[in-house]
Structure formats: C-alpha cells, structure tokens
Short mmCIF file of C-alpha atoms in Angstrom, two decimals:
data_model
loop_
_atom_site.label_atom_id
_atom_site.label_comp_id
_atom_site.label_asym_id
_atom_site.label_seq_id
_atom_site.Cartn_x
_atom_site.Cartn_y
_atom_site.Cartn_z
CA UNK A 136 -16.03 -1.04 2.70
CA UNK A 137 -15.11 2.93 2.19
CA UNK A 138 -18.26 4.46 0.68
CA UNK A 139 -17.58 8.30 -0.93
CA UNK A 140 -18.70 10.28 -2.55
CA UNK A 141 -16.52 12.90 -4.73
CA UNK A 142 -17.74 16.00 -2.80
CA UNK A 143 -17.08 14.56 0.73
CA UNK A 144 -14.49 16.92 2.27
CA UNK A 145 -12.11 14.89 2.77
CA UNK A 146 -12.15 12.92 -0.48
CA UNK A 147 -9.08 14.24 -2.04
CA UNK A 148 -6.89 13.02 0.32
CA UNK A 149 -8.57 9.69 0.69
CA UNK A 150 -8.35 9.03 -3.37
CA UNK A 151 -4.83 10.70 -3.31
CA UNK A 152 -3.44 7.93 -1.28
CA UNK A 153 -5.18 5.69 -3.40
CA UNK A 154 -3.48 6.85 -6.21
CA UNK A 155 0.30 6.85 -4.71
CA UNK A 156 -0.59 2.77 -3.22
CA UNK A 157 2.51 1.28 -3.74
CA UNK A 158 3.22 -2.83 -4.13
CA UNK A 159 4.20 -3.11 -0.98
CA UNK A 160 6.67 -2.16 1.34
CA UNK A 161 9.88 -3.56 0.11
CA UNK A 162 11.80 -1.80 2.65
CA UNK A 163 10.78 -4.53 5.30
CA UNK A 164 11.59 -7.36 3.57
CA UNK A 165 15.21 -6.04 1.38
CA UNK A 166 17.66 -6.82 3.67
CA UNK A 167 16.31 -11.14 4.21
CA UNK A 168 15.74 -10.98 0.40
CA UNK A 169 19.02 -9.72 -0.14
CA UNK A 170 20.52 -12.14 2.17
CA UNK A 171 19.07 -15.06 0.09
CA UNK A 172 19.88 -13.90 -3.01
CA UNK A 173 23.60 -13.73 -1.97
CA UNK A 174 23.45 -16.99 -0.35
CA UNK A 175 22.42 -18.59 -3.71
CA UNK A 176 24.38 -17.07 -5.99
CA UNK A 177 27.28 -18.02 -3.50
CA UNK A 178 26.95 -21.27 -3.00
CA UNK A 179 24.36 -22.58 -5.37
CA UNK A 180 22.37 -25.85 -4.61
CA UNK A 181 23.29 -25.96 -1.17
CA UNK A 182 21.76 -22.88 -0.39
CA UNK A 183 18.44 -23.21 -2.35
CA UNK A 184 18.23 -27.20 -0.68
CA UNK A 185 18.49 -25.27 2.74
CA UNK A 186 16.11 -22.66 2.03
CA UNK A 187 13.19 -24.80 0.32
CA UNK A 188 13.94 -27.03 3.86
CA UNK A 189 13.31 -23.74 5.72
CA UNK A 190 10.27 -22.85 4.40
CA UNK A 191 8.58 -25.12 2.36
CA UNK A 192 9.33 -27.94 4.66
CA UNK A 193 10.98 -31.12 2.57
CA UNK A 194 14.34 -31.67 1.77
CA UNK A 195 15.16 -32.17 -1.30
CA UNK A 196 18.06 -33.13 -3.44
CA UNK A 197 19.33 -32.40 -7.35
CA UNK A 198 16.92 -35.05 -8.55
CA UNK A 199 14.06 -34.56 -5.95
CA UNK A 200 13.76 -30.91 -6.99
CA UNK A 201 12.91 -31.58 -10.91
CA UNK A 202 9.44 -32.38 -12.25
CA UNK A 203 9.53 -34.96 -14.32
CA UNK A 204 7.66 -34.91 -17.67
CA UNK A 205 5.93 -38.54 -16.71
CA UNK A 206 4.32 -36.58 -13.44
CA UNK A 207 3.12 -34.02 -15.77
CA UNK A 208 1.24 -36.65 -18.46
CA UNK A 209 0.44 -38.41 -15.14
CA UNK A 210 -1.22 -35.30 -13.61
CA UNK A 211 -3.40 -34.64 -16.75
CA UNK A 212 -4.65 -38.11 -17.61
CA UNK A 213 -5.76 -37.95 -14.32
CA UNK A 214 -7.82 -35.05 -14.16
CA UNK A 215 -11.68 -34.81 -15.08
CA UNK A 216 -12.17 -34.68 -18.83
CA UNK A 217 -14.14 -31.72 -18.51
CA UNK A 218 -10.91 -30.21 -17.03
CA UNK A 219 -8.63 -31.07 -19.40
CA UNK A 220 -10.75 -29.46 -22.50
CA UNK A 221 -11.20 -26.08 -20.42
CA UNK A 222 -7.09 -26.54 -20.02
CA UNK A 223 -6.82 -26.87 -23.97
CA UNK A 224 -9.74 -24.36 -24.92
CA UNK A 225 -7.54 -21.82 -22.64
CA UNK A 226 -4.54 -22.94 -24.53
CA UNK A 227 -5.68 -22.59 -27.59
CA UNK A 228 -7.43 -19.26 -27.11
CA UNK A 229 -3.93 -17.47 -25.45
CA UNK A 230 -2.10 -18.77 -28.43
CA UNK A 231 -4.23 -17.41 -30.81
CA UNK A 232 -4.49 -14.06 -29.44
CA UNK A 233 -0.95 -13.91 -29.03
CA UNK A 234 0.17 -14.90 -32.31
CA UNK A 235 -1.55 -11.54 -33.79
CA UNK A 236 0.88 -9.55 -31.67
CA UNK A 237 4.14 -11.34 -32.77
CA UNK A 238 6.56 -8.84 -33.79
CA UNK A 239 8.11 -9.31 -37.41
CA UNK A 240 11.66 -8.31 -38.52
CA UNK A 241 11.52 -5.94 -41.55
CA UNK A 242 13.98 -4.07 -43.51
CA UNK A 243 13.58 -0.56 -46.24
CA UNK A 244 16.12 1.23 -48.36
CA UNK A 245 15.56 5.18 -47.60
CA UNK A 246 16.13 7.70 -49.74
CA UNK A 247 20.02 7.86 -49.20
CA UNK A 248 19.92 4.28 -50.26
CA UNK A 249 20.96 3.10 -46.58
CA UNK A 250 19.39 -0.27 -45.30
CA UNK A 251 17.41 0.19 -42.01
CA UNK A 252 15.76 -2.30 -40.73
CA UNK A 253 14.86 -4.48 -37.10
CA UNK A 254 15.92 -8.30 -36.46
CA UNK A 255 13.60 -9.49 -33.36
CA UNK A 256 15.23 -12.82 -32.27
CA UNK A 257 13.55 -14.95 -29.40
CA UNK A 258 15.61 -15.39 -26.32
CA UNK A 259 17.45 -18.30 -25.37
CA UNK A 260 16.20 -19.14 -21.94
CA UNK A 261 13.12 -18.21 -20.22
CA UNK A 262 12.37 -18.65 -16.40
CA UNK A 263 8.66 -18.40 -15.12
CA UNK A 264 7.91 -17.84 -11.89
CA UNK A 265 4.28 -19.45 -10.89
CA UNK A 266 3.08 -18.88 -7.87
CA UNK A 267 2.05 -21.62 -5.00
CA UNK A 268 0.90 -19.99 -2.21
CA UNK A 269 -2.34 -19.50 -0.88
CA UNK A 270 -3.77 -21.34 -3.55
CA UNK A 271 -2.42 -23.43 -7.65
CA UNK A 272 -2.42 -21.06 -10.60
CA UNK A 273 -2.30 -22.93 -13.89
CA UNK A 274 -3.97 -20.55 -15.48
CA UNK A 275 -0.59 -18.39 -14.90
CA UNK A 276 1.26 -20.75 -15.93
CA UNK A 277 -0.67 -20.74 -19.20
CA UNK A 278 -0.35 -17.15 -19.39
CA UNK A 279 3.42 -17.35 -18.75
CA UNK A 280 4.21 -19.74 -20.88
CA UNK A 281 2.31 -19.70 -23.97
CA UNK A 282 3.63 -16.17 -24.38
CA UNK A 283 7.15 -17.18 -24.34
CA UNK A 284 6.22 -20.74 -26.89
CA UNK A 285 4.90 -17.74 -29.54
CA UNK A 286 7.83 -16.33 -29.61
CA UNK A 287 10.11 -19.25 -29.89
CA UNK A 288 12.66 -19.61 -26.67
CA UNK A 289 14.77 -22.19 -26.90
CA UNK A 290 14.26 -23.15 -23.13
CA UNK A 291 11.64 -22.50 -20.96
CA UNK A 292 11.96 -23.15 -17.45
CA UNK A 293 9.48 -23.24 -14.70
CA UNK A 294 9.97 -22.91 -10.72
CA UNK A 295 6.77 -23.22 -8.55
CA UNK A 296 6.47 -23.49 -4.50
CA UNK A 297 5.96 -27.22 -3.35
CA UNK A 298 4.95 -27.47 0.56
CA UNK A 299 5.96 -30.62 1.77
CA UNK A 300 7.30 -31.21 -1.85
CA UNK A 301 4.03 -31.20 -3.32
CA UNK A 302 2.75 -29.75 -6.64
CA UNK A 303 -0.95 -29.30 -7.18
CA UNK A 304 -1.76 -31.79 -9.93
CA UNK A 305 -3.94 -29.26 -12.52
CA UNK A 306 -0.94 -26.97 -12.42
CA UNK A 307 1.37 -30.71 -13.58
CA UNK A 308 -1.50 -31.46 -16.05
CA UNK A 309 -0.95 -27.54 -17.18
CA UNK A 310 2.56 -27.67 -17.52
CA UNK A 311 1.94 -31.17 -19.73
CA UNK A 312 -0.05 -29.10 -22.07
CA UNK A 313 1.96 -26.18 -22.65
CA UNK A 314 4.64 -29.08 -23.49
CA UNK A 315 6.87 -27.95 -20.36
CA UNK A 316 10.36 -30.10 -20.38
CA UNK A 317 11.93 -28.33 -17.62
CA UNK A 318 10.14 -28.15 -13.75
CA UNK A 319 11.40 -27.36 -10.02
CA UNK A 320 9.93 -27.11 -6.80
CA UNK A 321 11.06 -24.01 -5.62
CA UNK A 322 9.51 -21.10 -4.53
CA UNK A 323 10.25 -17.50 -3.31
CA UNK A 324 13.36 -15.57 -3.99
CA UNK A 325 15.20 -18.43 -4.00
CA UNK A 326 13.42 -18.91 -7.27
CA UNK A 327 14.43 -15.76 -8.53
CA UNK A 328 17.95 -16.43 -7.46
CA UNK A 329 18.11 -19.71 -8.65
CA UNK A 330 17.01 -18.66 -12.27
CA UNK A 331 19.06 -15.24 -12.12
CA UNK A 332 22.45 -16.35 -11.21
CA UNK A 333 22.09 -20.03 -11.72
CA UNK A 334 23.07 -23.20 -9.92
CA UNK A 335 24.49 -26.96 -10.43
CA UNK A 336 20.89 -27.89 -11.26
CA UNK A 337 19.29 -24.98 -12.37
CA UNK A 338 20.78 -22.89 -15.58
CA UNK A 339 20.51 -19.29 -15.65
CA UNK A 340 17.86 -17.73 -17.51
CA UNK A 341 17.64 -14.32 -19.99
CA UNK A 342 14.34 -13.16 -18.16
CA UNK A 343 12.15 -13.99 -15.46
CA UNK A 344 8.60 -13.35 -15.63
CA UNK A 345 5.43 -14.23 -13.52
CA UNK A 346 3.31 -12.87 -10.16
CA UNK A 347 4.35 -13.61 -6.72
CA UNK A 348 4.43 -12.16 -3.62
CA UNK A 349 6.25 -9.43 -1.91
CA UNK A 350 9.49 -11.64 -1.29
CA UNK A 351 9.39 -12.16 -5.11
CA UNK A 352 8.51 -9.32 -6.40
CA UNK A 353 11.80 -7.53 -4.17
CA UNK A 354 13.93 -10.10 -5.58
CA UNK A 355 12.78 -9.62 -9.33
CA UNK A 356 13.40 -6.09 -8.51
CA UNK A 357 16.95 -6.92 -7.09
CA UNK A 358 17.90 -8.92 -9.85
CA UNK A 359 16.98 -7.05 -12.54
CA UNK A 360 20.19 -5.97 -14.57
CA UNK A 361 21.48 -9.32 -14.25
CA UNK A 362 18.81 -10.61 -16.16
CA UNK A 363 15.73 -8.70 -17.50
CA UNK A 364 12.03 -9.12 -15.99
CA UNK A 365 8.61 -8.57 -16.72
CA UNK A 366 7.39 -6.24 -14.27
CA UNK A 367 7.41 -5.70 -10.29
CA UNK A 368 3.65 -6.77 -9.64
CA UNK A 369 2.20 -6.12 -6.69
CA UNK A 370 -1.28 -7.23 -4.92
CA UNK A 371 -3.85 -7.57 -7.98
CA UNK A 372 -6.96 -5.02 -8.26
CA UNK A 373 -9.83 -4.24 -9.74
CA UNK A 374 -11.88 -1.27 -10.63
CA UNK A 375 -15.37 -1.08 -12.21
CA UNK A 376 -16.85 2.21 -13.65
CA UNK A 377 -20.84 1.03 -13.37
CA UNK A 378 -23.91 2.92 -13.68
CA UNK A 379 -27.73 2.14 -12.84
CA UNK A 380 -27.86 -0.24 -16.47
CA UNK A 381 -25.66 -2.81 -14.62
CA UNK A 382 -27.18 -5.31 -12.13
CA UNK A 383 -25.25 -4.71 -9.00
CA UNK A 384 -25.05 -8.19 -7.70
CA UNK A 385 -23.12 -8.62 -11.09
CA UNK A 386 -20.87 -5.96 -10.26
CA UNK A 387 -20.76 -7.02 -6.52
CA UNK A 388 -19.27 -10.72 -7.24
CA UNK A 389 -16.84 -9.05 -9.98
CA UNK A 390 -15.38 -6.87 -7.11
CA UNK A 391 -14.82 -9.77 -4.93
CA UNK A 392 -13.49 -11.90 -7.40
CA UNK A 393 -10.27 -9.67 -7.08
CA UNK A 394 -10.92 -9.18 -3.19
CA UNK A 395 -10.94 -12.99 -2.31
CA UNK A 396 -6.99 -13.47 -4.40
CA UNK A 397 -5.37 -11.54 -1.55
CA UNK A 398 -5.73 -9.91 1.77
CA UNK A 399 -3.85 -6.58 0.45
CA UNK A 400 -6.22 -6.88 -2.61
CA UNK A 401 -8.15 -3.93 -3.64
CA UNK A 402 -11.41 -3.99 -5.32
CA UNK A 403 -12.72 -0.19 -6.29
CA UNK A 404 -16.53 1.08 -7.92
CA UNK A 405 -16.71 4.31 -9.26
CA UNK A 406 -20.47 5.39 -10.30
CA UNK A 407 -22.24 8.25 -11.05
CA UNK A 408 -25.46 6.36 -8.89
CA UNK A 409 -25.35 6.46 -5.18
CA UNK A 410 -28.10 4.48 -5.30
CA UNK A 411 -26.52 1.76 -7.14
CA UNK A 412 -23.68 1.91 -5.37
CA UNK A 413 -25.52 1.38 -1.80
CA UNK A 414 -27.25 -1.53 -3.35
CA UNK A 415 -23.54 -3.25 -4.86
CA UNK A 416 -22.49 -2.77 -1.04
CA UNK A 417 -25.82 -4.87 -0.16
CA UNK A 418 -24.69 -7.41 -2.43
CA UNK A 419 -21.20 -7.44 -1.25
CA UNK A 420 -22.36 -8.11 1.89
CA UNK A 421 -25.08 -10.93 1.22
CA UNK A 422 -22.16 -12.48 -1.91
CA UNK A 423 -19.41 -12.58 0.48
CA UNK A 424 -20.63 -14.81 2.92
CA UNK A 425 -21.06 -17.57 0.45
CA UNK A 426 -17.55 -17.19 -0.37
CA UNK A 427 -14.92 -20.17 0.53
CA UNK A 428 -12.24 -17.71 0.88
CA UNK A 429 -14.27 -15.38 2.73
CA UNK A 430 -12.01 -14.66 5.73
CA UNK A 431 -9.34 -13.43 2.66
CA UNK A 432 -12.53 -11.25 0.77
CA UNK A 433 -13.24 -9.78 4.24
CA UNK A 434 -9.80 -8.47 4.81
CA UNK A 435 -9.88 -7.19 1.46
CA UNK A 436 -12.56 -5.20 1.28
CA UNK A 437 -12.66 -3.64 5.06
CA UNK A 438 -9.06 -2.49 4.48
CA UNK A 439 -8.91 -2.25 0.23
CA UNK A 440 -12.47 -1.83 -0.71
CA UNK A 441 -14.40 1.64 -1.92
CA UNK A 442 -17.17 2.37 -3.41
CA UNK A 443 -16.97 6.16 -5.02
CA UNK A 444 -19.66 8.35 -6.28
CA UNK A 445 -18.81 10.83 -8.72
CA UNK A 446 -20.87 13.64 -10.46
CA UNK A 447 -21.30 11.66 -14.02
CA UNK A 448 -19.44 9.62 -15.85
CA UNK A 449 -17.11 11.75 -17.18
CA UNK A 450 -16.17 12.24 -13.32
CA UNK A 451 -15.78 8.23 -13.19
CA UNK A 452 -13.31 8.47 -16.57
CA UNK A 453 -11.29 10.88 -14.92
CA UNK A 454 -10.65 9.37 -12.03
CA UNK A 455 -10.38 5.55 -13.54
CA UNK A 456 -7.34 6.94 -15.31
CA UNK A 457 -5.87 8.83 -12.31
CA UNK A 458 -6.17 5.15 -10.56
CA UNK A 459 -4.88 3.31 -13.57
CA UNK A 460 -5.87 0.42 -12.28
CA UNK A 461 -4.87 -3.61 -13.23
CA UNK A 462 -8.17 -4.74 -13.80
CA UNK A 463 -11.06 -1.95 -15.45
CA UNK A 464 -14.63 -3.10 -15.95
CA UNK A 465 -16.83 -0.58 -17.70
CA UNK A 466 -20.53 -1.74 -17.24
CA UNK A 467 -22.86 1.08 -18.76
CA UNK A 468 -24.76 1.56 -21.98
CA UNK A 469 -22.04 3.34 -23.90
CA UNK A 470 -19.22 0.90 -22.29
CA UNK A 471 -17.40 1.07 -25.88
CA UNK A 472 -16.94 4.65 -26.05
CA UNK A 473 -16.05 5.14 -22.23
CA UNK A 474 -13.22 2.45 -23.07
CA UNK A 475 -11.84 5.01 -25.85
CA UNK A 476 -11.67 7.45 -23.53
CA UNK A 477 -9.56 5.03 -21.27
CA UNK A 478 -5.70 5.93 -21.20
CA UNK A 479 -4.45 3.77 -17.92
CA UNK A 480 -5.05 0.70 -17.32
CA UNK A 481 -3.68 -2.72 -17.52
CA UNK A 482 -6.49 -4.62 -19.64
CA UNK A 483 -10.39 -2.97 -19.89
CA UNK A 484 -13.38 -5.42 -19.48
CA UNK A 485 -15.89 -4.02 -21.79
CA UNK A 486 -20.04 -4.30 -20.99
CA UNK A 487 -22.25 -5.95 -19.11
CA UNK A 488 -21.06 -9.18 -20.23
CA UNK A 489 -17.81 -9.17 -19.82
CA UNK A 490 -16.73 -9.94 -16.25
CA UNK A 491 -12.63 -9.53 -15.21
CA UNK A 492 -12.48 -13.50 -14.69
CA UNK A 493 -12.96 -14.29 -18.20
CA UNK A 494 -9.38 -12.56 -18.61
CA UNK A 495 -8.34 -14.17 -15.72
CA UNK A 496 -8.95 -18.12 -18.00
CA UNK A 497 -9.21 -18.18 -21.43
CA UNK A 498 -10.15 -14.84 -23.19
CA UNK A 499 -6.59 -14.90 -24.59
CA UNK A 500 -5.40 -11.56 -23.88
CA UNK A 501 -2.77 -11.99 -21.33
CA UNK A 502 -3.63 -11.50 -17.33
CA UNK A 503 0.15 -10.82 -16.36
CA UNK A 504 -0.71 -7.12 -15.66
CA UNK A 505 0.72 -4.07 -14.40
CA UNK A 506 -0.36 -3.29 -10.53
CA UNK A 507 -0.30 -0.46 -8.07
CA UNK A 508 -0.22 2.78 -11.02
CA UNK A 509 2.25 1.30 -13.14
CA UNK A 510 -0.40 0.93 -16.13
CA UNK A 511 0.60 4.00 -16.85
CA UNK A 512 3.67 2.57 -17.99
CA UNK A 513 3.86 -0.60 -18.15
CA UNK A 514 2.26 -2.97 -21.01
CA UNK A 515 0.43 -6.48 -19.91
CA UNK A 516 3.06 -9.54 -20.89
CA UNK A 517 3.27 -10.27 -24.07
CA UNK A 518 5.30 -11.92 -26.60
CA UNK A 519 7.42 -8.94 -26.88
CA UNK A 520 8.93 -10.08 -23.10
CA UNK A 521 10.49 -13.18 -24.47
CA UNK A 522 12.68 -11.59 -27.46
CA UNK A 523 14.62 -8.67 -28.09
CA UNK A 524 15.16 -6.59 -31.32
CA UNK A 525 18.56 -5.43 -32.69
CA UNK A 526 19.32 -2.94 -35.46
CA UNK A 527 20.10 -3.17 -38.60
CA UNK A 528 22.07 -0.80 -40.78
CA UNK A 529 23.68 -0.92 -43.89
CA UNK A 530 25.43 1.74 -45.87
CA UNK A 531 26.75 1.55 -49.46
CA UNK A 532 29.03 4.51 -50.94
CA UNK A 533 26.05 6.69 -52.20
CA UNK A 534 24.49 6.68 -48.19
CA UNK A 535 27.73 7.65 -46.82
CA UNK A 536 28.63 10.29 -49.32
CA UNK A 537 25.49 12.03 -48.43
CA UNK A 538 25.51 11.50 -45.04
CA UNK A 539 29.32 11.66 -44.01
CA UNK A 540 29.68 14.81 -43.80
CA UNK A 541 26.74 15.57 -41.18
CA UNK A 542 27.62 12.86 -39.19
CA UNK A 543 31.34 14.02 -39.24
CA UNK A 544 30.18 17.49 -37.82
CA UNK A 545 28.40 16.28 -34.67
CA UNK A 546 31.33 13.87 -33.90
CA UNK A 547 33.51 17.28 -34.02
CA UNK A 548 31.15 18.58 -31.79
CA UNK A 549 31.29 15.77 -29.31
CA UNK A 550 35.08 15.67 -29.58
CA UNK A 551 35.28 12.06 -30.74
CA UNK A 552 38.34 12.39 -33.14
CA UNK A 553 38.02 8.52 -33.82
CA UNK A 554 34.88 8.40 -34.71
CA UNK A 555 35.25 11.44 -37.00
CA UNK A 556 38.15 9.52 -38.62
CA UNK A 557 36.05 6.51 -39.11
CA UNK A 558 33.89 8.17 -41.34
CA UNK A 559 36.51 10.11 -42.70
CA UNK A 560 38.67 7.34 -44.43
CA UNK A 561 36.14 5.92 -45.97
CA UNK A 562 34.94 9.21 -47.25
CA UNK A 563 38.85 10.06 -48.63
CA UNK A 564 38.76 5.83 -50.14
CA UNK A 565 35.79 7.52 -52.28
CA UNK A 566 37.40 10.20 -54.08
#
C-alpha cells in the first residue's frame, strides 16, 4: 500500500493520475462487445442461447432462461429467518428513503396568465442488470429495484449471470421480496443487448440500470441512445478523510471492505496524522489476513491502495473533492461540518459510526454510485432514473398577446418564417 505524504516530491504526479483513473480500459474489450451486441440484436435468442453456452456454461432454451416466481417464494422460505427479516428491514428502509425523493408534477399561472408546469410519468419498462460474478448481490438488486417500484414502472425486468444455470438462492429470495415477476439467467453484454434491442423472449426495455463489469459497463455505454442508462460504473472505491479521534483498525476494515469487492478496487486515507496513518497500515496488514477474500483485498490494495498525509484537514477537503470519490467516510470530531464542505462525491459516510457498508445494506440511501471522478457529475440512482418529465404549456389570448410579439422577433432572427407565422395568425384571429 502507497504511503505519501503531500510534500513528497513526487506527489503531484502520483495523486494526478489518481485523479484522471478511468473505469477501465474500454478500448480492449469494444470491438468483442461490439460483436455481441450485433449478434443479438441480429438474430435474437439464438445468439444470446449461444453466448450464455459460451460462457456461462449451460444451454438453455426460451423456458430454461426465465425465473420462475415459484423458485423465487421457494428461495426465500428457504432461507434462515434471521435472513429474511434483514431482507425486509433493507426493503423497507430503501423504500422509505426513496419515497421522500419522488418527484411530483406541478403546474402555476405566471404573470402573463400562461400555464407552466412539469408532468413526471414513470417509464414503461425497466431492465436491471445484477451482477453474478465473483460473488450474489441482492442487496443490488434491492437497490435496483426498489428505486424503479417508487416510481411506478409498469415492468420491471431483471437479468443476472447463472454459471452452470444457477442462481444464488438469497438473490431468488430477494427478487421474491421486491415482488419481481419477470427473471433471466443471463449475464454480460448479452444482457445489455438482450434488454436494449430485445429478443423472442426478452422485451426491450426504456432503461437499463445496475453495476457490472467492464464487458457491461462498454455495452451500457454502447447502447445508450437506444435506450437510456444509469451510469457507466466502473471498479467501486472508497476514500476516508480520518484524523487521530478515529480508531484506525476501524478505519483499516472500512478500507478493505471496498478493497476485497474487486481486484481493480481502490481504497484511499487521507489524514492530517502520519502517525495514524502508519498505524491504519498496521491494521491493514494484521485485518487482511483474516479476510476470506484475501487474495482479491491483496491485489487491491498493493496496486489501488494509498494512504496520504496532508498538512490539516483543510488539505484532506481539498483533495477529497479533487478525487471525488464513490464512497467518502469522514471520521473526525467535526465530521458534520467537513461534510458541508464536501462538493464531490457519490454518497458521504458521516462520523465515527458510520461505516460505508451500512450504505452498502439497508441505510436506504441508494449504493448505485458514480465511480472513477464522475461524482462530479453524476447523481447516485434514484427514483428520478425510472421516469421522465415532459412540459407543460398552456397559453390563453391574454399570454400570447403579450408575448407574441417577442417571440415573433427572435423567430425573424432565426429565419423561421413558419414559425413566425404560427404566432402570427393567431395574433391577426385576435384583433
């Protein structure tokens, strides 16, 4: 693990690259994305039956590739009790939070007496993407689609990765209680291609939203225009701005909560304490080993992990929002008003109670989040993802008496006779 501090020499460059990381190299993997995404929307099933034989090693047909609601109910009668609650509590908790942020239509007369207002109208069908790789992730399933129930899409959809044509059974028992009618066991881009352009069994969808890896994330990217998407997310990451009130084997396990998801994982601790931060390493070090996924954690933080020591905290501020990381923990005394002085980042984890895995379960803020710098412009997922907002106008003679004329002049300007005239006959109907 990288240990610097903000006056080393070389520093700059180190924390400039840092800054730039990118999700990936997409380059490398376009032109066999690319190829499967033609392949599908060319010739539909029997494309995505050859590619989930390929690579996730079963053949499947039309009705092999559905989940069936009965293996979902199945799947969570069938887990331990203790499970199921934590499933519902989770549930419960991303609904709540959720349902504060749901937009509302609303409409006001102005001054002119013209109606302005804005319809937001849920979409019609919703694919989510959830991965099945290196390990099940009901939780972003829950995540996915709880946002998308809020809003009120007619269909929701759901593709996951089945090796050997298996689906972990908490990720069924998830999909039972988010009230999932619609299941398949495919993975990858063919996903994405599958729910993008459609096929015999699987209807296109309006958006596609969810993590995955590089293979997805290009073909979310690829598709994009032909349906909308959430967000091109990368490897996830953490950073934690800490200082000598935190305990650092607190801080140690939080960074290698995000180190042990991936290999290209980053976990980052910026402090004003080299002392602390020597003793976090120490912890790292002892934590790791008791790790299952330790061989993943390693990778993660020999080739992703830093520890940074900066002049104060003010210093650490500065460059948490340069990093605008996925994942911000702020563990000092005055955590609260660091956090208002927080401008990038995808969610913040605020005090010394508050580790980044609560967000990951059950807080009920969403943990969809924006990777590799794109906090800076990009907004966690949210109900807003599933619906779209239109318009409205409405005119009566007094609005368009006042306004005509003005609105006449710049379409004079643009040289759009008809849309001059437009204006103009109704103006003329007036007098």
């Amino acid at each position: 693990m990288k240990f610097l501090l903000t006056s080393n020499e070389n520093f700059k460059d180190y924390f400039a690259a840092l800054v730039n990381r990118s999700n990936g190299d997409m380059s490398a993997v376009m032109p066999t994305v690319s190829q499967i995404l033609d392949d599908v929307r060319a010739r539909g099933d029997e494309a995505l039956f050859e590619q989930i034989e390929k690579f996730d090693r079963w053949k499947p047909d039309a009705n092999s590739l559905k989940i069936g609601t009965d293996e979902m109910q199945k799947a969570y009668d069938g887990i331990d009790s203790c499970l199921r609650n934590a499933l519902n509590l989770a549930f419960d908790r991303i609904k709540s939070y959720h349902e504060k942020s749901l937009p509302k239509t609303w409409m006001e007369h102005d001054e002119h007496g013209v109606l302005l207002g804005a319809k937001y109208t849920p979409l019609d069908r919703a694919g989510l993407y959830i991965p099945g790789g290196k390990a099940a992730y009901p939780s972003s399933l829950l995540m996915n689609a709880v946002p998308a129930l809020v809003a009120g899409v007619g269909e929701i959809v759901v593709c996951t990765p089945a090796v050997g044509g298996k689906v972990n059974a908490l990720l069924l028992a998830a999909m039972h209680v988010c009230g999932i009618k619609e299941a398949y066991k495919v993975g990858g881009a063919s996903a994405v291609a599958a729910m993008a352009y459609g096929t015999q069994t699987i209807k296109k969808t309006d958006v596609i939203t969810g993590p995955g890896n590089i293979y997805v994330a290009t073909a979310k990217k690829l598709v994009y225009g032909e349906v909308n998407i959430d967000m091109i997310a990368g490897p996830s990451e953490i950073c934690v701005i800490a200082d000598e009130s935190a305990d650092p084997r607190h801080i140690a396990v939080d960074l290698l909560s995000q180190a042990e998801h991936d290999e290209m994982a980053s976990a980052v601790l910026i402090t004003p304490n080299q002392a602390f931060g020597a003793a976090v390493q120490r912890h790292i070090n002892e934590e790791i080993k008791t790790l299952a996924r330790q061989p993943i954690a390693q990778v993660s933080i020999d080739k992703k992990g830093a520890i940074i020591v900066a002049s104060d905290l003010d210093e650490c501020v500065r460059l948490a929002n340069e990093l605008a990381p996925e994942h911000l923990e702020i563990a000092t005394n005055d955590a609260m008003e660091l956090a208002r002085q927080i401008r990038h980042a995808g969610a913040i984890f605020i005090g010394h109670f508050t580790p980044e895995a609560m967000g990951d379960y059950l807080a009920g803020p969403n943990h969809t989040l924006p990777t590799g710098g794109s906090a800076r412009f990009y907004s966690p997922l949210g109900v807003e993802n599933f619906m779209k907002r239109t318009s409205l106008i409405s005119l009566n003679a007094k609005g368009i008496s006042e306004l005509g004329n003005a609105c006449m002049k710049l379409a004079d300007a643009e040289g759009l006779g008809a849309h001059r005239r437009s204006v103009a006959v109704r103006l003329e109907a007036l007098k």
